[in-house]
mmCIF file of C-alpha atoms and ligand atoms in Angstrom:
data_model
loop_
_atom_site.group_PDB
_atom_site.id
_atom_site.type_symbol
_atom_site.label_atom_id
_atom_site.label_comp_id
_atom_site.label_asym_id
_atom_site.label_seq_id
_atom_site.Cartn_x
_atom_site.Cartn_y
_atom_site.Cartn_z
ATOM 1 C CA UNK A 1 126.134 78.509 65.657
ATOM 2 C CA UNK A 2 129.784 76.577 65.385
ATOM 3 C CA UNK A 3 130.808 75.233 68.534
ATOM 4 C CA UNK A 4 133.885 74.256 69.644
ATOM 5 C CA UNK A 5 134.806 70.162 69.527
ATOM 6 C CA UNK A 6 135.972 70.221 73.415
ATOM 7 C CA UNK A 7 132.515 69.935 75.412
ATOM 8 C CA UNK A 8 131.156 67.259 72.526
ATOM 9 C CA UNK A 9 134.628 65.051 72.910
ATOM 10 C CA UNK A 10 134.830 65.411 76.621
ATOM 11 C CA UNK A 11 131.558 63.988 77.129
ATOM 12 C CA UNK A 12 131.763 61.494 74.958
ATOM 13 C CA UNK A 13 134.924 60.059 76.588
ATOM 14 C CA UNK A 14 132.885 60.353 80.104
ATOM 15 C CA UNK A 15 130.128 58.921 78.055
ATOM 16 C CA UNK A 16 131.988 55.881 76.182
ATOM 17 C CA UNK A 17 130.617 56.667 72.925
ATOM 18 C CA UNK A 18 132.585 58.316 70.028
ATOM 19 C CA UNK A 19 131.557 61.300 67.550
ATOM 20 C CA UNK A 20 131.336 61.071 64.020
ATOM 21 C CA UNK A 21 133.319 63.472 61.844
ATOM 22 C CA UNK A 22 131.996 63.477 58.497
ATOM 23 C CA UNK A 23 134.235 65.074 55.962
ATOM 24 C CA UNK A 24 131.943 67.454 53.505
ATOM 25 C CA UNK A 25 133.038 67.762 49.699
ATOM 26 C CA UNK A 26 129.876 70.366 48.390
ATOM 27 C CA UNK A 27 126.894 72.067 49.626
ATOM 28 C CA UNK A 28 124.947 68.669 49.144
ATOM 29 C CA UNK A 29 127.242 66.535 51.400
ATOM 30 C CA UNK A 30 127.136 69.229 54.048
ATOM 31 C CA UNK A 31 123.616 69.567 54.039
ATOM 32 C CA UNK A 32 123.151 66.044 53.999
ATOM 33 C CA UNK A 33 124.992 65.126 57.511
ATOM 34 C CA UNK A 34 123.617 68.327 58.961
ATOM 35 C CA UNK A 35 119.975 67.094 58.757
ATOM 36 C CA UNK A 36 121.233 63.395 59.844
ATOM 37 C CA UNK A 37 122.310 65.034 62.877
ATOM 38 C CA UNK A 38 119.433 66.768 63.609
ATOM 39 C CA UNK A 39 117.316 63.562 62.990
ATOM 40 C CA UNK A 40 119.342 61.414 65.362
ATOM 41 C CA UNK A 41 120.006 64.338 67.903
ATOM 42 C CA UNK A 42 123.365 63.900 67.306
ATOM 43 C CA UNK A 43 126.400 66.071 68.026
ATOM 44 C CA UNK A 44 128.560 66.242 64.706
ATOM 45 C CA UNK A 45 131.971 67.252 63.018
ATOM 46 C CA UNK A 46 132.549 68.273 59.892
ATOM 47 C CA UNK A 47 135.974 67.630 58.178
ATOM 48 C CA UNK A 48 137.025 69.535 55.177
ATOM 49 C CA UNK A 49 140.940 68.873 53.958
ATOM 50 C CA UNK A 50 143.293 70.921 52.316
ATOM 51 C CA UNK A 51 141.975 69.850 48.928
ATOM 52 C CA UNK A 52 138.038 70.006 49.872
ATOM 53 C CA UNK A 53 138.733 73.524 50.786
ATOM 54 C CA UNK A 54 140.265 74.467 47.727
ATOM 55 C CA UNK A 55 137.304 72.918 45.884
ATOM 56 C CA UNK A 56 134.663 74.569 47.915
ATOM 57 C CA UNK A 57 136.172 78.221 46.658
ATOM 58 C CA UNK A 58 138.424 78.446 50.173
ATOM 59 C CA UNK A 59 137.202 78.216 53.892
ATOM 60 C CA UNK A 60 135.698 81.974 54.285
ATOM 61 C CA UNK A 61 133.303 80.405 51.754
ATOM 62 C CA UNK A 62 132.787 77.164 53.783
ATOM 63 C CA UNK A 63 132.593 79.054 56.932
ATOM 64 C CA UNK A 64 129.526 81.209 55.450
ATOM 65 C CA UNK A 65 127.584 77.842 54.131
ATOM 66 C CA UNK A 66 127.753 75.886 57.106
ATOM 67 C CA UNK A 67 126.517 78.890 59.195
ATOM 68 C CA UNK A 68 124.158 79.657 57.078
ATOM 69 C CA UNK A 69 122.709 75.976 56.693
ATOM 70 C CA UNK A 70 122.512 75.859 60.487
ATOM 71 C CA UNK A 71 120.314 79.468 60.592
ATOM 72 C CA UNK A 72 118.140 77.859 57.658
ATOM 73 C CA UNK A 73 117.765 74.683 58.154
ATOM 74 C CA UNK A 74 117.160 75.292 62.178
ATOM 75 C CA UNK A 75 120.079 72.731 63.369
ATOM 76 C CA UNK A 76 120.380 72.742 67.038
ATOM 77 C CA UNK A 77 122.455 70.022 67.832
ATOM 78 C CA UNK A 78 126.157 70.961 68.614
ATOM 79 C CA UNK A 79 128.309 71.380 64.766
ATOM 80 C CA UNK A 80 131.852 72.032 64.790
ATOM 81 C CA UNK A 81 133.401 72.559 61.806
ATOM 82 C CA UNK A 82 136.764 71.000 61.878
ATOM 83 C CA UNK A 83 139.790 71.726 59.737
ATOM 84 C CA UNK A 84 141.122 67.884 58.757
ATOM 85 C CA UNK A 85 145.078 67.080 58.512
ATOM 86 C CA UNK A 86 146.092 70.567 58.510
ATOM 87 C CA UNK A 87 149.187 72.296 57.732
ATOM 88 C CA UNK A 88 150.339 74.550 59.617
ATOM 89 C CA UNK A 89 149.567 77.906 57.757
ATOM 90 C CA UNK A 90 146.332 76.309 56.989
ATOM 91 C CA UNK A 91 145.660 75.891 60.504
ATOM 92 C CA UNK A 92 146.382 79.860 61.021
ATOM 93 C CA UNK A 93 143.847 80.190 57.600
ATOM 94 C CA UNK A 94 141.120 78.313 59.122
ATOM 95 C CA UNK A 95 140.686 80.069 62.547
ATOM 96 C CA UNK A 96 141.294 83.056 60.887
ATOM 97 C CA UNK A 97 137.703 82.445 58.785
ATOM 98 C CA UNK A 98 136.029 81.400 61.397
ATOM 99 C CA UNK A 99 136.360 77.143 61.891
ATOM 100 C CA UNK A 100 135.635 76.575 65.405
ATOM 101 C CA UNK A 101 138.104 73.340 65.407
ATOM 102 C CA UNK A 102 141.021 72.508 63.383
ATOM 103 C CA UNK A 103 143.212 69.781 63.153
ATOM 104 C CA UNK A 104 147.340 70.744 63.207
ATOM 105 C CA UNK A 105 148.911 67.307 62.084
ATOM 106 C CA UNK A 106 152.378 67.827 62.645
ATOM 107 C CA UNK A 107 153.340 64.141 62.233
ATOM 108 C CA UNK A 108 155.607 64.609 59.322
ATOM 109 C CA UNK A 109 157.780 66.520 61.277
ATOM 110 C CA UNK A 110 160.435 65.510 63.985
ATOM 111 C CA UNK A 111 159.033 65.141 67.540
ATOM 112 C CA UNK A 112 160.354 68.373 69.005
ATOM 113 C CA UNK A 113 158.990 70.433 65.861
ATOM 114 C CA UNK A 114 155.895 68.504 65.886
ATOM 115 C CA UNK A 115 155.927 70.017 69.937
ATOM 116 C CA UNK A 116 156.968 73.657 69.240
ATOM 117 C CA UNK A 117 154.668 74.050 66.062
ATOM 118 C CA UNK A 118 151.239 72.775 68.247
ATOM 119 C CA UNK A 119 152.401 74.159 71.626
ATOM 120 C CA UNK A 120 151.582 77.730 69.616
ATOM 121 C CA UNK A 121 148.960 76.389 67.716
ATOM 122 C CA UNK A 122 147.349 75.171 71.393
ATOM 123 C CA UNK A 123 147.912 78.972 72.353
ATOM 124 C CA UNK A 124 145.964 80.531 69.819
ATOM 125 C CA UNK A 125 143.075 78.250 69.691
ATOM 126 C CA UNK A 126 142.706 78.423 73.056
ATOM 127 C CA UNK A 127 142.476 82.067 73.203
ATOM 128 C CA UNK A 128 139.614 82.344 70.518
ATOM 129 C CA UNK A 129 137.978 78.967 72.213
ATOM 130 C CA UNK A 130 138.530 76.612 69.364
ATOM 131 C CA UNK A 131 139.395 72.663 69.598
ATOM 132 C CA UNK A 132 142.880 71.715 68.538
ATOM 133 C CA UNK A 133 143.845 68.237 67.282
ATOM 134 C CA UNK A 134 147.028 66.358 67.066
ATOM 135 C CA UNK A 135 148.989 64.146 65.419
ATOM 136 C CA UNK A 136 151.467 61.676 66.347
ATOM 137 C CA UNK A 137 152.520 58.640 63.889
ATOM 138 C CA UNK A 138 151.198 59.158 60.257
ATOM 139 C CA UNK A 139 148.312 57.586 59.245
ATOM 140 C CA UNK A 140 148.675 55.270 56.148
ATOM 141 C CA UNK A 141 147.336 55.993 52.683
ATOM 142 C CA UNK A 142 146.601 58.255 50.972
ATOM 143 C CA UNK A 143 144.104 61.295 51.397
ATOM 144 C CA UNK A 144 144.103 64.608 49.293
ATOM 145 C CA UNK A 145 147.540 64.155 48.553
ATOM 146 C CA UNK A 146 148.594 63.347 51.968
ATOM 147 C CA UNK A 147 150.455 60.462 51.903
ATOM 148 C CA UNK A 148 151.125 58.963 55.520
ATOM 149 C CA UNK A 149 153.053 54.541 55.451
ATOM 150 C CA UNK A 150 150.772 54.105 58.730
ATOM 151 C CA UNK A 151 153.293 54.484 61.312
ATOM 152 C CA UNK A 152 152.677 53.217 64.688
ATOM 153 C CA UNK A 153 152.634 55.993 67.496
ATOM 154 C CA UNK A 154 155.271 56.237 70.245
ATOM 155 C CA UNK A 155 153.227 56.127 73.337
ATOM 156 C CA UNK A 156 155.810 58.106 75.115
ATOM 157 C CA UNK A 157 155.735 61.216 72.232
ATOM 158 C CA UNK A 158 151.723 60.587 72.500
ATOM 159 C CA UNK A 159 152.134 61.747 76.036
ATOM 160 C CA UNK A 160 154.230 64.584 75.286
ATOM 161 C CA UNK A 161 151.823 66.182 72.906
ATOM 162 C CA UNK A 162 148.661 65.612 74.774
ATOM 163 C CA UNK A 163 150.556 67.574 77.920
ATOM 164 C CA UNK A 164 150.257 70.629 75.279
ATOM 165 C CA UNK A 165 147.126 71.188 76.700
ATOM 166 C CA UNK A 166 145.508 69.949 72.884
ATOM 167 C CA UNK A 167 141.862 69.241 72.720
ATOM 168 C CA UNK A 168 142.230 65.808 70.886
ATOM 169 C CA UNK A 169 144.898 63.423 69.843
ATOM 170 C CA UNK A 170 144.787 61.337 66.890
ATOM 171 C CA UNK A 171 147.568 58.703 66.963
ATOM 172 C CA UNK A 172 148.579 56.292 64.432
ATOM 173 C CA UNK A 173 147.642 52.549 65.501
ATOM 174 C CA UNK A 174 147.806 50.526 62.097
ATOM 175 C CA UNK A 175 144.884 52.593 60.786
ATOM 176 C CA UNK A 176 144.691 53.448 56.887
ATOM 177 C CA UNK A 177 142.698 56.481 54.779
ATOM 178 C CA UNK A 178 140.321 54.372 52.452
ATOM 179 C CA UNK A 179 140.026 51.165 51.834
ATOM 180 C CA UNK A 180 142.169 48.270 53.724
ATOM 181 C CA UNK A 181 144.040 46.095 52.241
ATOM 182 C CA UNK A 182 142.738 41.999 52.122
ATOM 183 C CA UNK A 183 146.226 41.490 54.018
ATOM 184 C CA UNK A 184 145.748 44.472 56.623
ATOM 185 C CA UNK A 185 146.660 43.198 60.267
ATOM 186 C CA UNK A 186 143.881 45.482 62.349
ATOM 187 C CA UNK A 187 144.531 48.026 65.345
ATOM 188 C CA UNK A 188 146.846 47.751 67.293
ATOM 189 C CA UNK A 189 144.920 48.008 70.609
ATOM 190 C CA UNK A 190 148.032 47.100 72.267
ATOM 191 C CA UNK A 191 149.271 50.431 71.609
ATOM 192 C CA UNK A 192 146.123 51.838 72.377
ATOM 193 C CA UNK A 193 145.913 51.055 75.691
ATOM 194 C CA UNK A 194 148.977 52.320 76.271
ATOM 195 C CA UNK A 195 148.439 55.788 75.112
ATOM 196 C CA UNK A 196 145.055 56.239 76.484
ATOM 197 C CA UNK A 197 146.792 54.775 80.102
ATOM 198 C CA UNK A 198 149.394 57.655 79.609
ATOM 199 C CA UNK A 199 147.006 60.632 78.742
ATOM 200 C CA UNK A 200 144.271 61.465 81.496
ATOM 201 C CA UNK A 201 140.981 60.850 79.365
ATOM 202 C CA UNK A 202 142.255 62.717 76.468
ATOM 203 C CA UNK A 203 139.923 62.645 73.310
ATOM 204 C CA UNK A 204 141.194 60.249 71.257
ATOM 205 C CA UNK A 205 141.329 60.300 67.581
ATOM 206 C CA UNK A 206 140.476 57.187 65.212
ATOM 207 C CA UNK A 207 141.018 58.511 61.477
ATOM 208 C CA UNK A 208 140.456 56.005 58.665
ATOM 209 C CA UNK A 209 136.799 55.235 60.012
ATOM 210 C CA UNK A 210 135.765 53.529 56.746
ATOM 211 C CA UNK A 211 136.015 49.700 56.790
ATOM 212 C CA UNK A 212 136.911 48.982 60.228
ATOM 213 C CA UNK A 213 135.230 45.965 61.333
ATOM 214 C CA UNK A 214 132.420 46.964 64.324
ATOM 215 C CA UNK A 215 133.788 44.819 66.728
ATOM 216 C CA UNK A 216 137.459 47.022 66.511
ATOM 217 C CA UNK A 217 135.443 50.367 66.419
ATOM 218 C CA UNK A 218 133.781 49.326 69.717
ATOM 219 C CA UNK A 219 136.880 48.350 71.444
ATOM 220 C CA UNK A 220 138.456 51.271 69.921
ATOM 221 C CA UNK A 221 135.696 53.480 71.721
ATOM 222 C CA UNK A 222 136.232 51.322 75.024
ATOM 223 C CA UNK A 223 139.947 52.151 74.927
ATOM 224 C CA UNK A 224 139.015 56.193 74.684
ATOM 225 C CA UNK A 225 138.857 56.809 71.144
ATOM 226 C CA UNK A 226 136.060 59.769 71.107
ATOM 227 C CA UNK A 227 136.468 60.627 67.662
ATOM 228 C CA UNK A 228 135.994 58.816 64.954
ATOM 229 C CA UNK A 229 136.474 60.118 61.025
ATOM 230 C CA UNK A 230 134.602 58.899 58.248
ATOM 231 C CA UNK A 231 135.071 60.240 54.515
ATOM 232 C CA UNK A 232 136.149 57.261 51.590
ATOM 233 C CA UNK A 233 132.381 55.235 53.100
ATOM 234 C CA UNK A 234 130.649 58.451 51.705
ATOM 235 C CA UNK A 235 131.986 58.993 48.500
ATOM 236 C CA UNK A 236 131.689 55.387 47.750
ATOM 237 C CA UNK A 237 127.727 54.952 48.962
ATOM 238 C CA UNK A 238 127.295 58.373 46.949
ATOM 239 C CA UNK A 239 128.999 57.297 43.650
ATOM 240 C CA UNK A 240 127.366 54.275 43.724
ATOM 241 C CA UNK A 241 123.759 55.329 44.217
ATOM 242 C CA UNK A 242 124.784 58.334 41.629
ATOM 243 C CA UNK A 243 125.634 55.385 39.457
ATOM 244 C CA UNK A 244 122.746 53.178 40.200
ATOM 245 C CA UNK A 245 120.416 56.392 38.891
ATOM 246 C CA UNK A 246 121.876 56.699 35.729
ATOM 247 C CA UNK A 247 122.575 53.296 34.561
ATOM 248 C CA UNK A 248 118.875 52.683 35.406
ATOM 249 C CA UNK A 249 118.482 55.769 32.849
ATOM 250 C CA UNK A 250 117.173 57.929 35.197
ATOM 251 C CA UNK A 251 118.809 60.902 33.865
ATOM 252 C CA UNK A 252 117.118 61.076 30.789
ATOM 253 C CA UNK A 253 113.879 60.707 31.944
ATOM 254 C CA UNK A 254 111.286 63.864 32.517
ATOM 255 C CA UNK A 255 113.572 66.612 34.328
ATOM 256 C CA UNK A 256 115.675 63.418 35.984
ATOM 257 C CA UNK A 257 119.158 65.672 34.273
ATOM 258 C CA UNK A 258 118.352 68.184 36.798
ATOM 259 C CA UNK A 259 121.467 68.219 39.453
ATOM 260 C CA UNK A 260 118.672 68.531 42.118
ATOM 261 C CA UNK A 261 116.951 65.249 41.317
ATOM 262 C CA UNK A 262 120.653 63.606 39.634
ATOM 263 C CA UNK A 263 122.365 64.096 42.723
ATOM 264 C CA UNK A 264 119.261 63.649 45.154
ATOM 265 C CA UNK A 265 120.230 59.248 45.633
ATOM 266 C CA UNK A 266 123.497 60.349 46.143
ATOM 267 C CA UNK A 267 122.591 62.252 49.156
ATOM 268 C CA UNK A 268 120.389 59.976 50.559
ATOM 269 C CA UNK A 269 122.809 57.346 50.538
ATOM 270 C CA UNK A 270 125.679 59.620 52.651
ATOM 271 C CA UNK A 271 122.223 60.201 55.561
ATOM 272 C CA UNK A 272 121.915 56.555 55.638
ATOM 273 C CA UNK A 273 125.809 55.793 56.074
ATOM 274 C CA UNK A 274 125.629 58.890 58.284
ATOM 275 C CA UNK A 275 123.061 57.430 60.105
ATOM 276 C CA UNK A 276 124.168 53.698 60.590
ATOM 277 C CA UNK A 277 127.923 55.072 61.843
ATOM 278 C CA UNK A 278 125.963 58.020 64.295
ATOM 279 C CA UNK A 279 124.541 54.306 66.050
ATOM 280 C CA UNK A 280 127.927 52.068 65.862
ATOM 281 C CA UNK A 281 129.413 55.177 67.550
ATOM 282 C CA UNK A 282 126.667 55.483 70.237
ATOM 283 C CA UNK A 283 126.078 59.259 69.611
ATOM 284 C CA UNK A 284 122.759 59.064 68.737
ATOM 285 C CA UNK A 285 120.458 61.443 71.215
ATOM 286 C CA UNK A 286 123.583 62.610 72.837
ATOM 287 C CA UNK A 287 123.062 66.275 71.819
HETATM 288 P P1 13P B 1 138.471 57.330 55.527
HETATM 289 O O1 13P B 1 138.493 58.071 54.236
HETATM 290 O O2 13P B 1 139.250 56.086 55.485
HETATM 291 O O3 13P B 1 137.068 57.138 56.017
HETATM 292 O O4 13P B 1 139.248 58.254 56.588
HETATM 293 C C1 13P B 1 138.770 59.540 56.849
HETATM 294 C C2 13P B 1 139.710 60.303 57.686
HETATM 295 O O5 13P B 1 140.417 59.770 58.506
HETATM 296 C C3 13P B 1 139.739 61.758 57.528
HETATM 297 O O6 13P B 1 140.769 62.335 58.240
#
């Protein structure tokens, strides 16, 4: 069963360890961190944009898999499935289909919408007992079409949307969707300790997991961060052990064209990302 992110988050700030969300493309990727969660008794989020819903035939659809996966494959660690950078209508779409967590990022929006627009948003989650996430201060690059210049979060609006009563808040601290630039200048974990002094152990949110050096992940996690998103590392181990497969010619050899054996590298390479950022975070055989 889908649980909500709230009890997962809340001990993992008591805990100081953060929780991987995984963002899921296809049944394969969802399957995939599912059993690497269950393996390293691991609680786990997944993430599925705007876009990755579209692709996966809309969210009633994604809603059915993942419950059913859970039922079949006999996962008993805590899953919550976890609506990522959501609009607001999409936000109404996914609780309506059954997500147990979704993610309202409001960031593009001035301050006192950005309030108004969660502030209901808080309401109705927490009447059907579903996490909420927020957003203050885009994050930069570019994701599904999403395109955020990596603003810097106003510690002061931080604590203005975390007294919404929201389950998590992601806030922008120099950190970029996909890959960094050579000239990037790292977290800015002077902000961070600003907003996590101002917000009473609120979850905090790290998006742009993939390529953060470990050292600024662990200080991240001793600053609060609870949360941690991980998506670009994925597609990059899978399309490269996809690749690796068929420029060894692979694919033409015996059944090797079948999608369950061409896509079966793939797969293992997401569980063994999966697995090495379930151990930076420290959520291995919290569940
Ligand atoms: P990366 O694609 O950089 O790992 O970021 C993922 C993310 O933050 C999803 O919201």
């Amino acid at each position: 069963m889908l649980v909500s992110a709230k009890k997962m988050l809340n001990d993992a700030v008591a805990g100081h360890y953060a929780v991987g969300q995984f963002n899921i493309n296809n049944l394969e990727w969802a399957k995939a961190i599912l059993l690497t969660a269950e393996e390293m008794k691991s609680p786990v989020i997944l993430g599925v944009s705007e876009g990755a819903g579209k692709y996966m035939c809309g969210y009633k659809t994604i809603v059915g898999m993942v419950n059913g996966m859970i039922a079949e494959l006999g996962i008993t660690v805590p899953v919550a499935l976890h609506l990522d950078h959501g609009s607001y209508e999409h936000a109404y779409k996914c609780i309506e289909a059954g997500f147990s967590s979704v993610m309202f990022d409001g960031s593009k929006y001035p301050i006192d919408e950005n309030i108004a627009k969660t502030k209901e948003l808080v309401a109705v989650c927490e009447e059907k007992g579903i996490s909420i996430e927020a957003e203050v201060g885009a994050i930069g690059g570019e994701e599904d079409g999403v395109v955020g210049s990596g603003e810097v979060a106003d510690p002061a609006e931080c604590k203005m949307i975390a007294e919404l009563g929201v389950t998590m808040l992601a806030a922008g601290i120099g950190n970029i969707h996909g890959k960094y630039p050579a000239n990037w200048q790292g977290l800015r974990f002077d902000v961070l300790e600003k907003i996590s002094a101002d917000v009473d152990n609120m979850p905090l949110v790290l998006h742009g997991g993939t390529g953060i050096p470990e050292e600024m992940i662990k200080r991240a996690i001793s600053l609060g961060v609870a949360k941690i998103n991980v998506n670009t590392e994925c597609q990059l181990t899978f399309a490269a052990a996809t690749r690796a497969y068929i420029e060894a010619g692979k694919d033409l050899e015996g059944k090797g064209f079948d999608p369950r054996k061409l896509l079966a590298p793939g797969t293992e390479a997401i569980k063994a990302t999966v697995r090495e950022k379930m151990t930076l975070f420290g959520s291995v055989g919290k569940a």
